Tab-separated table of C-alpha atoms and ligand atoms in Angstrom:
chain	number	residue	atom	x	y	z
A	1	MET	CA	120.753	39.238	92.497
A	2	GLU	CA	119.132	42.503	92.743
A	3	GLU	CA	121.385	45.608	93.147
A	4	ALA	CA	121.121	47.072	96.584
A	5	VAL	CA	119.728	50.860	96.309
A	6	PRO	CA	121.678	53.612	97.489
A	7	ALA	CA	120.446	55.464	100.203
A	8	LYS	CA	119.336	58.885	98.329
A	9	VAL	CA	120.576	61.581	100.678
A	10	SER	CA	117.655	64.092	100.185
A	11	ILE	CA	117.103	67.605	101.583
A	12	VAL	CA	113.819	67.451	100.059
A	13	ARG	CA	111.563	66.258	103.543
A	14	GLU	CA	108.669	63.909	102.614
A	15	GLN	CA	105.195	66.347	103.505
A	16	LYS	CA	103.552	64.943	106.490
A	17	ASP	CA	99.644	65.592	106.313
A	18	ILE	CA	98.749	69.252	107.996
A	19	GLY	CA	95.047	68.871	108.475
A	20	PHE	CA	94.675	70.949	105.267
A	21	VAL	CA	95.146	70.474	101.511
A	22	CYS	CA	98.130	72.216	100.147
A	23	GLN	CA	99.792	69.964	97.162
A	24	ASP	CA	99.851	73.432	95.176
A	25	ALA	CA	103.536	73.906	94.328
A	26	SER	CA	103.708	77.442	94.080
A	27	LEU	CA	102.342	77.465	98.274
A	28	ARG	CA	104.519	74.462	99.010
A	29	HIS	CA	107.423	76.177	98.007
A	30	ALA	CA	106.282	79.627	99.618
A	31	MET	CA	105.716	77.091	103.172
A	32	ALA	CA	109.081	75.694	102.909
A	33	GLY	CA	110.389	77.975	104.839
A	34	LEU	CA	107.508	78.717	107.221
A	35	GLU	CA	109.370	76.270	109.970
A	36	ASN	CA	112.992	77.904	109.773
A	37	ALA	CA	111.284	81.431	110.537
A	38	THR	CA	109.054	80.161	113.528
A	39	ARG	CA	112.506	78.673	114.933
A	40	LEU	CA	113.402	81.963	114.462
A	41	ARG	CA	110.382	84.088	115.316
A	42	MET	CA	110.187	86.295	112.969
A	43	PRO	CA	106.587	87.687	112.859
A	44	ILE	CA	104.571	85.565	109.671
A	45	HIS	CA	102.572	87.478	107.998
A	46	LEU	CA	99.934	85.451	105.339
A	47	HIS	CA	97.998	87.694	102.688
A	48	GLY	CA	95.354	86.215	100.673
A	49	GLU	CA	91.542	87.273	99.252
A	50	THR	CA	89.320	86.267	101.532
A	51	GLY	CA	88.728	82.344	102.143
A	52	THR	CA	91.904	81.438	100.910
A	53	GLY	CA	92.496	79.744	104.261
A	54	LYS	CA	94.673	82.475	106.465
A	55	GLU	CA	93.275	81.309	109.387
A	56	LEU	CA	93.971	77.661	108.856
A	57	MET	CA	97.917	78.591	108.456
A	58	ALA	CA	98.165	80.584	111.180
A	59	ARG	CA	96.798	77.646	113.617
A	60	HIS	CA	99.179	75.561	111.218
A	61	VAL	CA	102.562	78.421	112.042
A	62	HIS	CA	101.060	78.259	115.730
A	63	GLU	CA	101.532	74.295	115.894
A	64	LEU	CA	104.835	74.080	114.142
A	65	SER	CA	106.244	76.329	116.140
A	66	ALA	CA	105.213	73.685	118.729
A	67	ARG	CA	105.105	76.032	121.384
A	68	LYS	CA	103.093	74.847	124.375
A	69	GLY	CA	100.941	78.207	125.298
A	70	GLU	CA	97.560	78.539	123.692
A	71	PHE	CA	96.824	79.994	120.113
A	72	VAL	CA	95.011	83.375	121.091
A	73	ALA	CA	92.982	84.998	117.884
A	74	VAL	CA	92.321	88.972	117.895
A	75	ASN	CA	89.663	90.033	114.641
A	76	CYS	CA	91.486	93.365	115.075
A	77	GLY	CA	88.745	94.934	112.810
A	78	ALA	CA	86.066	93.307	115.428
A	79	ILE	CA	87.160	95.300	118.415
A	80	PRO	CA	85.905	99.051	118.812
A	81	GLU	CA	88.520	101.708	118.914
A	82	ALA	CA	88.829	102.998	121.851
A	83	LEU	CA	89.789	99.231	123.316
A	84	PHE	CA	91.614	98.310	121.333
A	85	ILE	CA	95.248	98.699	123.847
A	86	SER	CA	93.493	97.402	126.637
A	87	GLU	CA	92.411	94.507	124.824
A	88	ILE	CA	95.273	93.573	123.625
A	89	PHE	CA	97.396	94.919	126.731
A	90	GLY	CA	95.050	94.332	130.054
A	91	HIS	CA	94.354	97.106	132.249
A	92	GLU	CA	94.348	97.722	135.725
A	93	ARG	CA	91.460	97.588	137.758
A	94	GLY	CA	88.988	100.993	137.718
A	95	ALA	CA	91.637	101.908	134.403
A	96	PHE	CA	88.919	104.142	132.705
A	97	THR	CA	85.400	104.548	132.881
A	98	ASP	CA	83.707	101.037	132.146
A	99	ALA	CA	86.981	98.532	132.826
A	100	ARG	CA	86.286	95.917	134.371
A	101	HIS	CA	86.234	95.790	138.069
A	102	ASP	CA	88.754	93.482	138.153
A	103	GLY	CA	91.197	94.241	135.377
A	104	ALA	CA	91.919	92.165	132.718
A	105	GLN	CA	94.927	90.813	131.207
A	106	GLY	CA	95.016	91.570	127.988
A	107	LEU	CA	95.330	88.853	124.983
A	108	ALA	CA	99.139	89.401	124.481
A	109	ARG	CA	99.928	88.105	127.677
A	110	LEU	CA	97.291	84.906	127.548
A	111	ALA	CA	98.962	84.378	124.286
A	112	ASP	CA	102.782	84.494	126.511
A	113	GLY	CA	103.563	80.900	125.653
A	114	GLY	CA	102.069	80.360	122.342
A	115	SER	CA	101.177	82.708	119.636
A	116	LEU	CA	99.525	86.091	119.055
A	117	PHE	CA	97.313	86.174	115.671
A	118	LEU	CA	97.022	89.839	114.984
A	119	ASP	CA	93.535	89.262	111.951
A	120	GLU	CA	92.471	91.767	109.552
A	121	ILE	CA	95.341	94.237	110.349
A	122	ALA	CA	94.381	96.312	107.905
A	123	ASP	CA	91.486	97.974	110.667
A	124	ILE	CA	93.732	98.771	113.983
A	125	PRO	CA	92.819	101.657	114.155
A	126	LEU	CA	96.271	104.408	113.223
A	127	ALA	CA	96.892	105.272	116.845
A	128	SER	CA	96.576	101.921	118.513
A	129	GLN	CA	99.615	100.962	115.469
A	130	THR	CA	102.117	103.257	117.880
A	131	VAL	CA	101.053	101.158	120.889
A	132	LEU	CA	101.316	98.187	118.621
A	133	LEU	CA	104.696	98.700	117.076
A	134	ARG	CA	106.824	99.626	120.917
A	135	PHE	CA	105.206	96.458	121.635
A	136	LEU	CA	106.455	94.504	118.632
A	137	ASP	CA	109.381	96.092	119.386
A	138	SER	CA	110.353	95.504	123.241
A	139	MET	CA	107.797	92.579	123.449
A	140	GLU	CA	107.375	94.135	126.854
A	141	VAL	CA	103.019	94.243	127.619
A	142	ARG	CA	102.422	96.979	129.998
A	143	PRO	CA	98.651	97.238	130.979
A	144	VAL	CA	96.585	100.469	130.473
A	145	GLY	CA	96.947	102.062	134.624
A	146	GLY	CA	99.697	99.834	134.633
A	147	LYS	CA	103.215	101.306	135.956
A	148	THR	CA	105.409	98.328	135.218
A	149	SER	CA	106.009	95.675	132.420
A	150	LYS	CA	106.258	92.586	131.881
A	151	LYS	CA	107.987	90.578	128.704
A	152	VAL	CA	106.147	87.724	127.208
A	153	ASP	CA	107.286	85.358	124.900
A	154	VAL	CA	105.277	85.163	121.413
A	155	GLN	CA	105.350	84.226	118.621
A	156	ILE	CA	103.502	86.967	116.596
A	157	ILE	CA	101.652	86.054	113.217
A	158	SER	CA	99.018	88.571	111.495
A	159	ALA	CA	96.598	88.004	108.166
A	160	THR	CA	94.942	90.422	105.755
A	161	ASN	CA	93.193	90.782	102.189
A	162	SER	CA	93.434	93.788	101.805
A	163	ASP	CA	96.892	95.887	99.610
A	164	LEU	CA	99.028	97.500	102.448
A	165	THR	CA	101.281	98.703	100.388
A	166	ASP	CA	98.683	100.972	99.300
A	167	ARG	CA	97.181	101.653	103.002
A	168	VAL	CA	100.645	103.196	103.667
A	169	ALA	CA	101.133	104.858	100.692
A	170	LYS	CA	97.752	106.428	101.907
A	171	ARG	CA	98.955	107.488	105.412
A	172	GLN	CA	96.570	104.287	106.647
A	173	PHE	CA	98.864	102.075	108.193
A	174	ARG	CA	102.641	102.639	109.455
A	175	ALA	CA	105.355	101.574	107.526
A	176	ASP	CA	106.998	100.660	109.995
A	177	LEU	CA	104.718	98.617	111.715
A	178	LEU	CA	104.714	96.710	108.116
A	179	TYR	CA	108.039	96.053	108.164
A	180	ARG	CA	107.866	94.969	112.316
A	181	LEU	CA	104.457	92.190	110.785
A	182	ASN	CA	106.367	91.159	107.187
A	183	ALA	CA	109.249	89.276	108.153
A	184	TYR	CA	108.020	86.495	106.928
A	185	THR	CA	105.481	86.878	104.359
A	186	LEU	CA	103.286	83.885	102.910
A	187	LYS	CA	101.600	84.165	100.069
A	188	LEU	CA	98.303	82.425	100.149
A	189	PRO	CA	97.029	81.830	96.136
A	190	PRO	CA	93.524	82.783	94.940
A	191	LEU	CA	91.682	79.146	94.644
A	192	LYS	CA	90.892	79.672	90.646
A	193	LEU	CA	94.286	79.751	90.408
A	194	ARG	CA	95.747	76.305	92.878
A	195	GLN	CA	97.035	73.680	91.300
A	196	ASP	CA	95.484	70.950	94.141
A	197	PHE	CA	91.541	72.582	93.593
A	198	SER	CA	90.554	68.310	92.848
A	199	ALA	CA	92.388	67.920	95.993
A	200	ILE	CA	90.499	70.632	97.642
A	201	VAL	CA	86.790	69.441	96.805
A	202	LYS	CA	88.088	65.912	97.097
A	203	ARG	CA	89.125	67.045	101.166
A	204	LEU	CA	86.067	69.301	101.497
A	205	MET	CA	83.536	66.641	100.160
A	206	ASP	CA	85.358	63.773	102.990
A	207	GLU	CA	84.416	66.425	105.375
A	208	LEU	CA	81.400	66.985	104.359
A	209	ALA	CA	79.282	63.778	103.410
A	210	PRO	CA	82.472	61.739	103.502
A	211	GLN	CA	79.960	58.585	102.013
A	212	ALA	CA	78.986	60.950	99.000
A	213	ALA	CA	81.001	60.416	95.744
A	214	ILE	CA	81.545	63.398	92.754
A	215	THR	CA	82.144	63.132	89.523
A	216	ASP	CA	85.263	63.943	87.439
A	217	ALA	CA	82.761	66.280	85.504
A	218	ALA	CA	81.184	67.216	88.247
A	219	ILE	CA	85.191	68.791	89.727
A	220	ASN	CA	85.968	69.707	86.272
A	221	HIS	CA	83.234	72.648	86.315
A	222	LEU	CA	83.433	73.586	89.704
A	223	ARG	CA	87.254	74.579	88.071
A	224	LYS	CA	85.867	76.695	85.387
A	225	ALA	CA	83.684	78.968	88.298
A	226	ASP	CA	84.758	82.637	89.717
A	227	TRP	CA	85.267	82.160	93.270
A	228	PRO	CA	85.922	85.391	95.182
A	229	GLY	CA	84.961	83.911	97.927
A	230	ASN	CA	87.446	80.910	97.684
A	231	ILE	CA	87.751	77.477	99.788
A	232	ARG	CA	84.840	79.061	101.903
A	233	GLN	CA	82.536	80.013	98.742
A	234	LEU	CA	83.596	76.938	97.238
A	235	ARG	CA	82.208	74.427	100.550
A	236	GLY	CA	78.755	76.543	100.854
A	237	VAL	CA	78.508	75.324	96.618
A	238	LEU	CA	78.822	71.662	97.697
A	239	GLN	CA	76.953	72.115	100.619
A	240	ARG	CA	73.875	73.224	98.367
A	241	ALA	CA	74.760	70.622	95.765
A	242	LEU	CA	74.703	67.949	98.456
A	243	VAL	CA	71.667	69.139	99.783
A	244	ARG	CA	69.872	68.739	96.567
A	245	ARG	CA	71.114	65.852	96.092
A	246	ASP	CA	69.650	63.659	99.505
A	247	MET	CA	73.798	63.880	100.318
A	248	GLU	CA	74.207	60.749	97.518
A	249	TYR	CA	76.380	62.229	94.940
A	250	ILE	CA	77.490	65.471	93.345
A	251	ASP	CA	77.614	65.738	89.632
A	252	GLU	CA	77.936	68.424	86.806
A	253	VAL	CA	74.139	69.593	87.151
A	254	SER	CA	73.728	69.313	91.155
A	255	PHE	CA	75.102	73.253	90.903
A	256	ASP	CA	72.459	76.010	90.531
A	257	ASP	CA	74.268	79.013	91.664
A	258	LEU	CA	77.594	78.762	90.131
A	259	VAL	CA	79.147	81.834	88.065
A	260	ILE	CA	81.250	80.659	85.381
A	261	ALA	CA	84.490	82.544	83.934
A	262	PRO	CA	83.780	84.527	80.927
A	263	GLU	CA	87.311	83.638	79.556
A	264	ALA	CA	87.701	80.152	81.081
A	265	SER	CA	83.182	79.243	80.195
A	266	SER	CA	83.996	79.045	75.710
A	267	GLU	CA	86.773	76.365	76.169
A	268	VAL	CA	88.522	77.476	72.535
A	269	CYS	CA	88.909	80.775	71.012
A	270	ASP	CA	86.948	81.554	68.205
A	271	GLY	CA	90.166	81.404	65.438
A	272	CYS	CA	90.337	77.827	66.595
A	273	ARG	CA	86.537	76.459	66.452
A	274	GLY	CA	86.738	74.175	63.951
A	275	HIS	CA	90.491	73.154	63.617
A	276	PRO	CA	90.843	69.934	66.037
A	277	LEU	CA	94.380	69.983	65.007
A	278	ASN	CA	94.354	73.476	66.863
A	279	GLN	CA	92.197	72.897	69.861
A	280	HIS	CA	94.649	71.720	72.270
A	281	LYS	CA	97.239	73.992	72.180
A	282	CYS	CA	95.019	76.969	72.684
A	283	ARG	CA	93.041	74.877	75.291
A	284	GLU	CA	96.207	74.812	77.087
A	285	ILE	CA	96.705	78.397	76.760
A	286	ARG	CA	93.915	79.532	77.454
A	287	GLN	CA	93.996	76.696	80.429
A	288	LYS	CA	97.574	78.482	81.509
A	289	TYR	CA	96.437	82.273	81.079
A	290	VAL	CA	93.581	81.717	83.432
A	291	SER	CA	95.776	79.894	86.160
A	292	ALA	CA	98.457	82.931	85.219
A	293	GLY	CA	95.906	85.230	86.780
A	294	HIS	CA	95.754	86.540	83.135
A	295	ASN	CA	98.929	87.674	82.911
A	296	ILE	CA	99.602	87.187	78.855
A	297	ALA	CA	103.890	87.528	80.172
A	298	GLU	CA	103.816	85.043	82.009
A	299	THR	CA	101.547	82.709	80.062
A	300	ALA	CA	104.026	83.323	77.028
A	301	ARG	CA	107.359	82.498	79.573
A	302	ALA	CA	105.363	79.845	80.745
A	303	LEU	CA	104.632	78.117	77.309
A	304	GLY	CA	107.728	79.369	75.753
A	305	LEU	CA	105.608	81.127	73.578
A	306	SER	CA	105.635	84.545	72.131
A	307	ARG	CA	103.454	87.380	73.898
A	308	THR	CA	101.314	87.552	70.704
A	309	THR	CA	100.825	83.941	70.212
A	310	VAL	CA	99.373	83.693	73.237
A	311	TYR	CA	97.456	86.867	72.998
A	312	LYS	CA	95.514	85.789	69.710
A	313	HIS	CA	94.979	82.863	71.443
A	314	VAL	CA	92.902	84.303	75.105
A	315	PHE	CA	91.255	87.378	73.132
B	1	ATP	N1	93.882	73.553	102.092
B	1	ATP	C1	92.939	74.070	102.627
B	1	ATP	N2	92.417	72.958	102.438
B	1	ATP	C2	91.113	72.703	102.986
B	1	ATP	N3	90.176	73.853	103.271
B	1	ATP	C3	90.123	74.565	103.757
B	1	ATP	C4	91.853	74.700	103.325
B	1	ATP	N4	91.739	76.467	103.167
B	1	ATP	C5	90.772	76.422	103.482
B	1	ATP	N5	89.912	75.984	104.409
B	1	ATP	C6	88.494	76.066	104.175
B	1	ATP	O1	88.244	77.371	103.951
B	1	ATP	C7	87.196	77.515	104.504
B	1	ATP	C8	87.256	79.340	105.027
B	1	ATP	O2	89.366	79.346	105.302
B	1	ATP	P1	90.163	80.457	106.265
B	1	ATP	O3	88.643	81.039	107.615
B	1	ATP	O4	90.658	80.261	107.156
B	1	ATP	O5	90.079	81.182	105.204
B	1	ATP	P2	90.821	83.230	105.537
B	1	ATP	O6	91.972	82.833	104.603
B	1	ATP	O7	90.748	82.835	107.036
B	1	ATP	O8	89.456	83.834	105.277
B	1	ATP	P3	88.826	85.038	106.020
B	1	ATP	O9	89.817	86.797	104.942
B	1	ATP	O10	87.492	85.643	105.067
B	1	ATP	O11	88.570	85.361	107.221
B	1	ATP	C9	87.085	76.753	106.091
B	1	ATP	O12	86.344	76.139	105.570
B	1	ATP	C10	89.140	76.544	106.164
B	1	ATP	O13	88.350	75.045	106.849
B	2	MG	MG1	90.114	84.979	108.815
């Protein structure tokens, strides 16, 4: 008779389909605390290069928070400096020249009961940073020209692709505002370093052309490219390849505009070329070096090798 398997007590929750690919171990690890952080209403800060999925993640945070209110996104870089405060906090009727005749409630109040996504926060004008800081401290909104404040309940999410600590050092961004916003920071890795690269390619293919196929060779070819525009750029490259192939399939010669990173294009180092026994190890070291963001020490640590050995194979 088969022995009954005891139910395993596990603290690893099943991964739900969250609508986008997230199988990368480092990202999943970083996301583990997200739900608790939103439960504690901590401001969430998303940092990552352009096209790494910050907006998608911000929407996910809103869903995690299970708030009934709206998800209100504000592109801080797109609002003229003079209008920033009134856009966010609203204004009373006729508060300033050009103010809307009937006043405006502002985005912070619109997000009451929901989430306010402050995108591109590095672009918030310095003068407005002070007002925003005051709001984050009190969660009270007072419209321009108004006499009374109203308390709101808003999940704050912010995002940037800039190095904010550098901007703080240059006095372009207030340190106290940064510490208010980045209570819980999630870093979105660049596409080049993601372990779930092929899952991302397949997900994009499903979205773009579910009937079309992509070969493993094509995915490997894509993996070697440089991706300064990250997932957004990958989507564009796949779209163009699909158009070239009449939406039927993509193979490794379907791409017309891929820039292959020089260190990844030569698969083994000069010393190992022609030595089949060394090539496997060499390839592993070079791949790890790329995925470790060109960091010799990290590559050496991950593979249990000396730095000198890694150095020999990557240069
Ligand atoms: N994990 C993912 N799986 C599938 N598609 C993704 C994923 N992350 C992002 N994308 C897609 O990549 C594109 C860019 O994502 P998004 O706009 O969220 O990036 P971003 O970091 O906000 O970029 P930017 O800094 O330029 O504003 C979108 O089309 C999005 O659907
Ligand atoms: Mg964005």
